[in-house]
Amino acid sequence: MNAMDNGPNSSKLEPAPRPLAGTPCDRLRAVQARIARAAADAGCDPATVRLLAAGKTFDSAALRAMAACGQLEFGENYLQEALDKQAALRDLPLVWHFIGPIQSNKTRAIAENFSWVHSVDRLKIAGRLSAQRPPGLPPLQVCIELNVSGEASKGGVAVTELPALAAAVSKLPGLRLRGLMAIPAPAPDMAEQQAAFRQVRKAYEALIAQGHALDTLSIGMSADLEAAVLEGASIVRIGTALFGERIKNA
Ligand SMILES: *Cc1c(COP(=O)(O)O)cnc(C)c1O
């Protein structure tokens, strides 16, 4: 009996994820090549675009395999899952970014165990992260998440609220405000993707014009990384193209 045979519960199984092409290193090189091509089209140095591997739902073995190919920066969405993987990968020199929604009761562990947080969208959370950042560590590097799709259900601060939030966050001693993150609604064509990212870039440039010393635009995922690079992405957050499709829509 092999894995293709229908087991007793086969009617209840979710559809299998599409088989992944290549080894982890092949997939990493393919994503790096996409970034390099987009950077060439944008006329920018590919070294200015950092790749963050978004590992949610994938286990520590999958991350370890990616690290063995040279990928050392990882983004995680779920605190307990992330802490388990950090414990399993302690022997590696990894940089951890928290990129998921943040509940108040999770801020202490996030402040203690991550170098970056991309998903700051309210002052209460920022204040807790700052106060709970251990004094022996450098300030927590943060991006404010901007909501450009106007969807009430999605995270992120509205463009109109951004200047006040950025001003307040930049005063918190335990944090260092680096830039903006956004997750626009999926759009089928590149022009639409670019239009959404352009709104993020405009908001980012407006903050710089107001005196904020920012250097990080965290935009672009597997389906829209080219559009993001064309709009000036400095970090792209890539899950599916590196690890394969997630079983649950997580
Ligand atoms: C899952 C996730 C990603 C990666 O998405 P893919 O489409 O799988 O590349 C990027 N950013 C955030 C915040 C995520 O939750």
PDB file of C-alpha atoms and ligand atoms in Angstrom:
ATOM      1  CA  MET A   1       0.000   0.000   0.000  1.00  0.00           C
ATOM      2  CA  ASN A   2       1.483   3.352  -0.902  1.00  0.00           C
ATOM      3  CA  ALA A   3       0.524   6.876  -0.023  1.00  0.00           C
ATOM      4  CA  MET A   4      -1.582   7.201  -3.150  1.00  0.00           C
ATOM      5  CA  ASP A   5      -4.050   4.498  -2.048  1.00  0.00           C
ATOM      6  CA  ASN A   6      -7.289   5.706  -0.578  1.00  0.00           C
ATOM      7  CA  GLY A   7      -7.247   5.135   3.143  1.00  0.00           C
ATOM      8  CA  PRO A   8     -10.387   4.618   5.223  1.00  0.00           C
ATOM      9  CA  ASN A   9     -10.844   8.359   5.735  1.00  0.00           C
ATOM     10  CA  SER A  10      -9.997   9.431   2.224  1.00  0.00           C
ATOM     11  CA  SER A  11     -13.376  11.058   1.609  1.00  0.00           C
ATOM     12  CA  LYS A  12     -12.700  13.408   4.535  1.00  0.00           C
ATOM     13  CA  LEU A  13      -9.192  14.377   3.522  1.00  0.00           C
ATOM     14  CA  GLU A  14      -8.548  17.822   2.254  1.00  0.00           C
ATOM     15  CA  PRO A  15      -7.212  17.996  -1.282  1.00  0.00           C
ATOM     16  CA  ALA A  16      -3.494  17.295  -1.246  1.00  0.00           C
ATOM     17  CA  PRO A  17      -1.347  20.350  -1.795  1.00  0.00           C
ATOM     18  CA  ARG A  18       0.109  20.572  -5.267  1.00  0.00           C
ATOM     19  CA  PRO A  19       3.411  18.680  -5.351  1.00  0.00           C
ATOM     20  CA  LEU A  20       6.357  20.953  -4.948  1.00  0.00           C
ATOM     21  CA  ALA A  21       8.910  21.238  -7.679  1.00  0.00           C
ATOM     22  CA  GLY A  22      12.551  20.838  -6.737  1.00  0.00           C
ATOM     23  CA  THR A  23      14.513  20.807  -3.532  1.00  0.00           C
ATOM     24  CA  PRO A  24      14.286  23.552  -0.895  1.00  0.00           C
ATOM     25  CA  CYS A  25      17.474  25.055  -2.335  1.00  0.00           C
ATOM     26  CA  ASP A  26      16.000  24.994  -5.868  1.00  0.00           C
ATOM     27  CA  ARG A  27      12.926  26.839  -4.609  1.00  0.00           C
ATOM     28  CA  LEU A  28      15.012  29.388  -2.734  1.00  0.00           C
ATOM     29  CA  ARG A  29      17.162  30.019  -5.828  1.00  0.00           C
ATOM     30  CA  ALA A  30      13.997  30.377  -7.940  1.00  0.00           C
ATOM     31  CA  VAL A  31      12.602  33.034  -5.581  1.00  0.00           C
ATOM     32  CA  GLN A  32      15.966  34.817  -5.501  1.00  0.00           C
ATOM     33  CA  ALA A  33      15.955  34.778  -9.314  1.00  0.00           C
ATOM     34  CA  ARG A  34      12.447  36.317  -9.365  1.00  0.00           C
ATOM     35  CA  ILE A  35      13.675  39.068  -7.030  1.00  0.00           C
ATOM     36  CA  ALA A  36      16.784  39.649  -9.162  1.00  0.00           C
ATOM     37  CA  ARG A  37      14.747  39.877 -12.377  1.00  0.00           C
ATOM     38  CA  ALA A  38      12.228  42.277 -10.831  1.00  0.00           C
ATOM     39  CA  ALA A  39      15.030  44.390  -9.370  1.00  0.00           C
ATOM     40  CA  ALA A  40      16.662  44.577 -12.800  1.00  0.00           C
ATOM     41  CA  ASP A  41      13.308  45.696 -14.279  1.00  0.00           C
ATOM     42  CA  ALA A  42      12.993  48.279 -11.514  1.00  0.00           C
ATOM     43  CA  GLY A  43      16.553  49.457 -12.065  1.00  0.00           C
ATOM     44  CA  CYS A  44      17.549  48.753  -8.487  1.00  0.00           C
ATOM     45  CA  ASP A  45      20.237  46.610  -6.876  1.00  0.00           C
ATOM     46  CA  PRO A  46      18.767  43.181  -5.949  1.00  0.00           C
ATOM     47  CA  ALA A  47      20.789  43.372  -2.725  1.00  0.00           C
ATOM     48  CA  THR A  48      18.416  46.123  -1.537  1.00  0.00           C
ATOM     49  CA  VAL A  49      15.547  43.587  -1.432  1.00  0.00           C
ATOM     50  CA  ARG A  50      15.686  41.209   1.535  1.00  0.00           C
ATOM     51  CA  LEU A  51      13.918  37.894   1.467  1.00  0.00           C
ATOM     52  CA  LEU A  52      11.946  36.878   4.538  1.00  0.00           C
ATOM     53  CA  ALA A  53      10.806  33.237   4.558  1.00  0.00           C
ATOM     54  CA  ALA A  54       7.225  33.063   5.910  1.00  0.00           C
ATOM     55  CA  GLY A  55       7.088  29.676   7.594  1.00  0.00           C
ATOM     56  CA  LYS A  56       3.634  29.519   9.164  1.00  0.00           C
ATOM     57  CA  THR A  57       2.184  25.977   9.325  1.00  0.00           C
ATOM     58  CA  PHE A  58       5.534  24.465   8.230  1.00  0.00           C
ATOM     59  CA  ASP A  59       7.591  22.599  10.814  1.00  0.00           C
ATOM     60  CA  SER A  60      11.089  23.267  12.089  1.00  0.00           C
ATOM     61  CA  ALA A  61      12.521  20.626   9.747  1.00  0.00           C
ATOM     62  CA  ALA A  62      11.227  22.580   6.750  1.00  0.00           C
ATOM     63  CA  LEU A  63      12.795  25.764   8.105  1.00  0.00           C
ATOM     64  CA  ARG A  64      16.056  23.973   8.893  1.00  0.00           C
ATOM     65  CA  ALA A  65      16.213  22.727   5.293  1.00  0.00           C
ATOM     66  CA  MET A  66      15.742  26.296   4.046  1.00  0.00           C
ATOM     67  CA  ALA A  67      18.395  27.571   6.465  1.00  0.00           C
ATOM     68  CA  ALA A  68      20.819  24.975   5.097  1.00  0.00           C
ATOM     69  CA  CYS A  69      20.394  26.652   1.686  1.00  0.00           C
ATOM     70  CA  GLY A  70      21.441  29.982   3.203  1.00  0.00           C
ATOM     71  CA  GLN A  71      18.086  31.525   4.197  1.00  0.00           C
ATOM     72  CA  LEU A  72      18.467  32.919   7.722  1.00  0.00           C
ATOM     73  CA  GLU A  73      15.556  35.354   8.163  1.00  0.00           C
ATOM     74  CA  PHE A  74      12.161  33.887   9.017  1.00  0.00           C
ATOM     75  CA  GLY A  75       8.736  35.414   9.563  1.00  0.00           C
ATOM     76  CA  GLU A  76       6.139  33.779  11.785  1.00  0.00           C
ATOM     77  CA  ASN A  77       2.453  34.500  12.443  1.00  0.00           C
ATOM     78  CA  TYR A  78       1.509  32.330  15.401  1.00  0.00           C
ATOM     79  CA  LEU A  79       3.348  32.837  18.674  1.00  0.00           C
ATOM     80  CA  GLN A  80       3.319  29.336  20.151  1.00  0.00           C
ATOM     81  CA  GLU A  81       4.181  27.730  16.814  1.00  0.00           C
ATOM     82  CA  ALA A  82       7.040  30.222  16.438  1.00  0.00           C
ATOM     83  CA  LEU A  83       8.401  29.632  19.950  1.00  0.00           C
ATOM     84  CA  ASP A  84       8.428  25.869  19.339  1.00  0.00           C
ATOM     85  CA  LYS A  85      10.374  26.333  16.104  1.00  0.00           C
ATOM     86  CA  GLN A  86      12.798  28.793  17.729  1.00  0.00           C
ATOM     87  CA  ALA A  87      13.515  26.216  20.439  1.00  0.00           C
ATOM     88  CA  ALA A  88      14.136  23.494  17.848  1.00  0.00           C
ATOM     89  CA  LEU A  89      16.423  25.749  15.776  1.00  0.00           C
ATOM     90  CA  ARG A  90      18.430  27.382  18.601  1.00  0.00           C
ATOM     91  CA  ASP A  91      21.678  26.071  17.113  1.00  0.00           C
ATOM     92  CA  LEU A  92      21.256  28.229  13.986  1.00  0.00           C
ATOM     93  CA  PRO A  93      21.994  31.980  13.677  1.00  0.00           C
ATOM     94  CA  LEU A  94      18.446  32.882  12.577  1.00  0.00           C
ATOM     95  CA  VAL A  95      16.719  36.278  12.660  1.00  0.00           C
ATOM     96  CA  TRP A  96      13.049  36.080  13.659  1.00  0.00           C
ATOM     97  CA  HIS A  97      10.343  38.478  12.501  1.00  0.00           C
ATOM     98  CA  PHE A  98       6.810  38.435  13.903  1.00  0.00           C
ATOM     99  CA  ILE A  99       4.392  39.154  11.045  1.00  0.00           C
ATOM    100  CA  GLY A 100       0.969  38.084  12.354  1.00  0.00           C
ATOM    101  CA  PRO A 101      -1.855  39.795  14.231  1.00  0.00           C
ATOM    102  CA  ILE A 102      -0.905  40.610  17.844  1.00  0.00           C
ATOM    103  CA  GLN A 103      -3.086  40.154  20.912  1.00  0.00           C
ATOM    104  CA  SER A 104      -2.198  42.066  24.080  1.00  0.00           C
ATOM    105  CA  ASN A 105      -1.477  38.929  26.071  1.00  0.00           C
ATOM    106  CA  LYS A 106       1.204  37.892  23.531  1.00  0.00           C
ATOM    107  CA  THR A 107       3.279  41.078  23.533  1.00  0.00           C
ATOM    108  CA  ARG A 108       5.722  40.052  26.276  1.00  0.00           C
ATOM    109  CA  ALA A 109       6.795  36.836  24.558  1.00  0.00           C
ATOM    110  CA  ILE A 110       7.029  38.638  21.225  1.00  0.00           C
ATOM    111  CA  ALA A 111       9.159  41.425  22.741  1.00  0.00           C
ATOM    112  CA  GLU A 112      11.445  38.822  24.315  1.00  0.00           C
ATOM    113  CA  ASN A 113      11.870  36.440  21.389  1.00  0.00           C
ATOM    114  CA  PHE A 114      11.856  38.391  18.126  1.00  0.00           C
ATOM    115  CA  SER A 115      14.162  40.945  16.474  1.00  0.00           C
ATOM    116  CA  TRP A 116      11.443  42.455  14.308  1.00  0.00           C
ATOM    117  CA  VAL A 117       7.680  42.974  14.378  1.00  0.00           C
ATOM    118  CA  HIS A 118       5.973  43.939  11.086  1.00  0.00           C
ATOM    119  CA  SER A 119       2.386  44.044  12.285  1.00  0.00           C
ATOM    120  CA  VAL A 120       2.146  46.952  14.726  1.00  0.00           C
ATOM    121  CA  ASP A 121      -1.181  48.659  14.077  1.00  0.00           C
ATOM    122  CA  ARG A 122      -2.172  50.301  17.344  1.00  0.00           C
ATOM    123  CA  LEU A 123      -0.455  52.296  20.041  1.00  0.00           C
ATOM    124  CA  LYS A 124      -1.563  50.064  22.895  1.00  0.00           C
ATOM    125  CA  ILE A 125       0.323  47.122  21.380  1.00  0.00           C
ATOM    126  CA  ALA A 126       3.356  49.270  20.528  1.00  0.00           C
ATOM    127  CA  GLY A 127       3.508  50.613  24.090  1.00  0.00           C
ATOM    128  CA  ARG A 128       3.414  47.121  25.563  1.00  0.00           C
ATOM    129  CA  LEU A 129       6.107  45.845  23.171  1.00  0.00           C
ATOM    130  CA  SER A 130       8.319  48.795  24.095  1.00  0.00           C
ATOM    131  CA  ALA A 131       7.828  48.413  27.855  1.00  0.00           C
ATOM    132  CA  GLN A 132       8.334  44.647  27.693  1.00  0.00           C
ATOM    133  CA  ARG A 133      11.432  44.654  25.481  1.00  0.00           C
ATOM    134  CA  PRO A 134      14.198  43.283  27.738  1.00  0.00           C
ATOM    135  CA  PRO A 135      16.765  46.013  28.562  1.00  0.00           C
ATOM    136  CA  GLY A 136      19.686  43.797  27.530  1.00  0.00           C
ATOM    137  CA  LEU A 137      18.443  43.555  23.950  1.00  0.00           C
ATOM    138  CA  PRO A 138      18.646  46.195  21.217  1.00  0.00           C
ATOM    139  CA  PRO A 139      15.355  47.990  20.513  1.00  0.00           C
ATOM    140  CA  LEU A 140      12.727  45.896  18.754  1.00  0.00           C
ATOM    141  CA  GLN A 141      12.719  46.785  15.051  1.00  0.00           C
ATOM    142  CA  VAL A 142       9.143  47.540  13.997  1.00  0.00           C
ATOM    143  CA  CYS A 143       7.049  48.291  10.959  1.00  0.00           C
ATOM    144  CA  ILE A 144       3.579  49.751  11.178  1.00  0.00           C
ATOM    145  CA  GLU A 145       1.047  47.707   9.233  1.00  0.00           C
ATOM    146  CA  LEU A 146      -0.955  49.871   6.886  1.00  0.00           C
ATOM    147  CA  ASN A 147      -4.404  48.853   5.672  1.00  0.00           C
ATOM    148  CA  VAL A 148      -4.638  49.918   2.040  1.00  0.00           C
ATOM    149  CA  SER A 149      -7.558  47.742   1.013  1.00  0.00           C
ATOM    150  CA  GLY A 150     -10.012  49.354   3.412  1.00  0.00           C
ATOM    151  CA  GLU A 151     -11.274  45.977   4.561  1.00  0.00           C
ATOM    152  CA  ALA A 152     -12.549  46.263   8.118  1.00  0.00           C
ATOM    153  CA  SER A 153     -11.751  42.620   8.826  1.00  0.00           C
ATOM    154  CA  LYS A 154      -8.068  43.000   7.938  1.00  0.00           C
ATOM    155  CA  GLY A 155      -5.348  44.256  10.214  1.00  0.00           C
ATOM    156  CA  GLY A 156      -3.537  47.503   9.718  1.00  0.00           C
ATOM    157  CA  VAL A 157      -4.014  51.143  10.525  1.00  0.00           C
ATOM    158  CA  ALA A 158      -5.957  53.391   8.143  1.00  0.00           C
ATOM    159  CA  VAL A 159      -3.889  55.818   6.064  1.00  0.00           C
ATOM    160  CA  THR A 160      -5.587  58.733   7.854  1.00  0.00           C
ATOM    161  CA  GLU A 161      -4.464  57.438  11.275  1.00  0.00           C
ATOM    162  CA  LEU A 162      -0.911  56.650  10.184  1.00  0.00           C
ATOM    163  CA  PRO A 163       0.881  59.962  10.905  1.00  0.00           C
ATOM    164  CA  ALA A 164      -0.315  60.101  14.528  1.00  0.00           C
ATOM    165  CA  LEU A 165       0.532  56.445  15.152  1.00  0.00           C
ATOM    166  CA  ALA A 166       3.988  56.808  13.575  1.00  0.00           C
ATOM    167  CA  ALA A 167       4.719  59.903  15.666  1.00  0.00           C
ATOM    168  CA  ALA A 168       3.754  58.085  18.869  1.00  0.00           C
ATOM    169  CA  VAL A 169       5.559  54.839  18.030  1.00  0.00           C
ATOM    170  CA  SER A 170       8.756  56.668  17.128  1.00  0.00           C
ATOM    171  CA  LYS A 171       8.908  58.074  20.678  1.00  0.00           C
ATOM    172  CA  LEU A 172       8.847  54.671  22.376  1.00  0.00           C
ATOM    173  CA  PRO A 173      12.302  53.837  23.769  1.00  0.00           C
ATOM    174  CA  GLY A 174      12.075  50.076  23.375  1.00  0.00           C
ATOM    175  CA  LEU A 175      11.185  50.243  19.694  1.00  0.00           C
ATOM    176  CA  ARG A 176      12.870  51.454  16.536  1.00  0.00           C
ATOM    177  CA  LEU A 177      10.429  52.387  13.800  1.00  0.00           C
ATOM    178  CA  ARG A 178      11.867  51.127  10.492  1.00  0.00           C
ATOM    179  CA  GLY A 179       8.969  51.474   8.065  1.00  0.00           C
ATOM    180  CA  LEU A 180       5.678  50.088   6.843  1.00  0.00           C
ATOM    181  CA  MET A 181       4.204  46.679   6.104  1.00  0.00           C
ATOM    182  CA  ALA A 182       1.077  45.970   4.082  1.00  0.00           C
ATOM    183  CA  ILE A 183      -0.915  43.021   2.782  1.00  0.00           C
ATOM    184  CA  PRO A 184      -3.153  44.351   0.003  1.00  0.00           C
ATOM    185  CA  ALA A 185      -6.151  42.276  -1.084  1.00  0.00           C
ATOM    186  CA  PRO A 186      -5.091  39.747  -3.731  1.00  0.00           C
ATOM    187  CA  ALA A 187      -5.340  41.237  -7.217  1.00  0.00           C
ATOM    188  CA  PRO A 188      -5.153  39.256 -10.448  1.00  0.00           C
ATOM    189  CA  ASP A 189      -3.022  41.545 -12.526  1.00  0.00           C
ATOM    190  CA  MET A 190       0.215  43.305 -11.936  1.00  0.00           C
ATOM    191  CA  ALA A 191      -1.082  46.815 -12.587  1.00  0.00           C
ATOM    192  CA  GLU A 192      -3.623  46.442  -9.784  1.00  0.00           C
ATOM    193  CA  GLN A 193      -1.005  44.955  -7.457  1.00  0.00           C
ATOM    194  CA  GLN A 194       1.308  47.863  -8.188  1.00  0.00           C
ATOM    195  CA  ALA A 195      -1.452  50.415  -7.587  1.00  0.00           C
ATOM    196  CA  ALA A 196      -2.008  49.045  -4.074  1.00  0.00           C
ATOM    197  CA  PHE A 197       1.716  48.933  -3.286  1.00  0.00           C
ATOM    198  CA  ARG A 198       2.106  52.451  -4.657  1.00  0.00           C
ATOM    199  CA  GLN A 199      -0.313  53.691  -1.969  1.00  0.00           C
ATOM    200  CA  VAL A 200       1.925  52.118   0.659  1.00  0.00           C
ATOM    201  CA  ARG A 201       5.021  53.668  -0.893  1.00  0.00           C
ATOM    202  CA  LYS A 202       3.359  57.109  -0.980  1.00  0.00           C
ATOM    203  CA  ALA A 203       2.440  56.837   2.709  1.00  0.00           C
ATOM    204  CA  TYR A 204       6.016  55.714   3.456  1.00  0.00           C
ATOM    205  CA  GLU A 205       7.508  58.626   1.537  1.00  0.00           C
ATOM    206  CA  ALA A 206       5.149  61.039   3.293  1.00  0.00           C
ATOM    207  CA  LEU A 207       6.409  59.821   6.682  1.00  0.00           C
ATOM    208  CA  ILE A 208       9.999  60.320   5.551  1.00  0.00           C
ATOM    209  CA  ALA A 209       9.088  63.821   4.405  1.00  0.00           C
ATOM    210  CA  GLN A 210       7.686  64.416   7.909  1.00  0.00           C
ATOM    211  CA  GLY A 211      11.105  63.616   9.350  1.00  0.00           C
ATOM    212  CA  HIS A 212      10.953  59.894  10.138  1.00  0.00           C
ATOM    213  CA  ALA A 213      14.200  58.073   9.344  1.00  0.00           C
ATOM    214  CA  LEU A 214      12.718  54.995   7.671  1.00  0.00           C
ATOM    215  CA  ASP A 215      14.390  52.362   5.500  1.00  0.00           C
ATOM    216  CA  THR A 216      11.965  49.446   5.299  1.00  0.00           C
ATOM    217  CA  LEU A 217       9.037  48.800   3.002  1.00  0.00           C
ATOM    218  CA  SER A 218       7.775  45.290   3.805  1.00  0.00           C
ATOM    219  CA  ILE A 219       5.549  44.482   0.837  1.00  0.00           C
ATOM    220  CA  GLY A 220       5.125  41.534  -1.521  1.00  0.00           C
ATOM    221  CA  MET A 221       4.279  37.864  -1.094  1.00  0.00           C
ATOM    222  CA  SER A 222       4.517  34.823  -3.399  1.00  0.00           C
ATOM    223  CA  ALA A 223       1.853  36.028  -5.830  1.00  0.00           C
ATOM    224  CA  ASP A 224       2.867  39.677  -6.084  1.00  0.00           C
ATOM    225  CA  LEU A 225       6.557  39.982  -5.303  1.00  0.00           C
ATOM    226  CA  GLU A 226       7.422  41.419  -8.742  1.00  0.00           C
ATOM    227  CA  ALA A 227       4.890  44.236  -8.345  1.00  0.00           C
ATOM    228  CA  ALA A 228       6.218  44.924  -4.849  1.00  0.00           C
ATOM    229  CA  VAL A 229       9.841  45.116  -6.011  1.00  0.00           C
ATOM    230  CA  LEU A 230       8.822  47.494  -8.799  1.00  0.00           C
ATOM    231  CA  GLU A 231       7.264  49.713  -6.106  1.00  0.00           C
ATOM    232  CA  GLY A 232      10.378  49.732  -3.982  1.00  0.00           C
ATOM    233  CA  ALA A 233      10.027  46.759  -1.615  1.00  0.00           C
ATOM    234  CA  SER A 234      12.946  46.376   0.773  1.00  0.00           C
ATOM    235  CA  ILE A 235      11.587  43.172   2.354  1.00  0.00           C
ATOM    236  CA  VAL A 236       9.431  40.600   0.565  1.00  0.00           C
ATOM    237  CA  ARG A 237       7.708  37.970   2.737  1.00  0.00           C
ATOM    238  CA  ILE A 238       7.502  34.675   0.863  1.00  0.00           C
ATOM    239  CA  GLY A 239       5.790  31.495   2.071  1.00  0.00           C
ATOM    240  CA  THR A 240       4.149  29.385  -0.633  1.00  0.00           C
ATOM    241  CA  ALA A 241       6.864  29.784  -3.264  1.00  0.00           C
ATOM    242  CA  LEU A 242       9.454  28.507  -0.773  1.00  0.00           C
ATOM    243  CA  PHE A 243       7.610  25.898   1.282  1.00  0.00           C
ATOM    244  CA  GLY A 244       4.637  24.892  -0.884  1.00  0.00           C
ATOM    245  CA  GLU A 245       0.919  25.398  -0.461  1.00  0.00           C
ATOM    246  CA  ARG A 246      -0.472  25.429   3.031  1.00  0.00           C
ATOM    247  CA  ILE A 247      -3.109  22.780   3.738  1.00  0.00           C
ATOM    248  CA  LYS A 248      -5.308  25.113   5.719  1.00  0.00           C
ATOM    249  CA  ASN A 249      -5.965  28.619   4.565  1.00  0.00           C
ATOM    250  CA  ALA A 250      -3.843  29.881   7.418  1.00  0.00           C
TER     251      ALA A 250
HETATM  252  C1  LIG B   1       1.535  33.937   5.015  1.00  0.00           C
HETATM  253  C2  LIG B   1       2.076  35.307   4.936  1.00  0.00           C
HETATM  254  C3  LIG B   1       3.006  35.653   3.942  1.00  0.00           C
HETATM  255  C4  LIG B   1       3.446  34.718   2.843  1.00  0.00           C
HETATM  256  O1  LIG B   1       2.380  34.490   1.954  1.00  0.00           O
HETATM  257  P1  LIG B   1       2.582  33.606   0.628  1.00  0.00           P
HETATM  258  O2  LIG B   1       1.469  34.049  -0.250  1.00  0.00           O
HETATM  259  O3  LIG B   1       2.431  32.180   1.058  1.00  0.00           O
HETATM  260  O4  LIG B   1       3.912  33.893   0.072  1.00  0.00           O
HETATM  261  C5  LIG B   1       3.495  36.949   3.965  1.00  0.00           C
HETATM  262  N1  LIG B   1       3.134  37.851   4.899  1.00  0.00           N
HETATM  263  C6  LIG B   1       2.259  37.543   5.867  1.00  0.00           C
HETATM  264  C7  LIG B   1       1.901  38.580   6.877  1.00  0.00           C
HETATM  265  C8  LIG B   1       1.703  36.275   5.919  1.00  0.00           C
HETATM  266  O5  LIG B   1       0.807  35.994   6.882  1.00  0.00           O
END
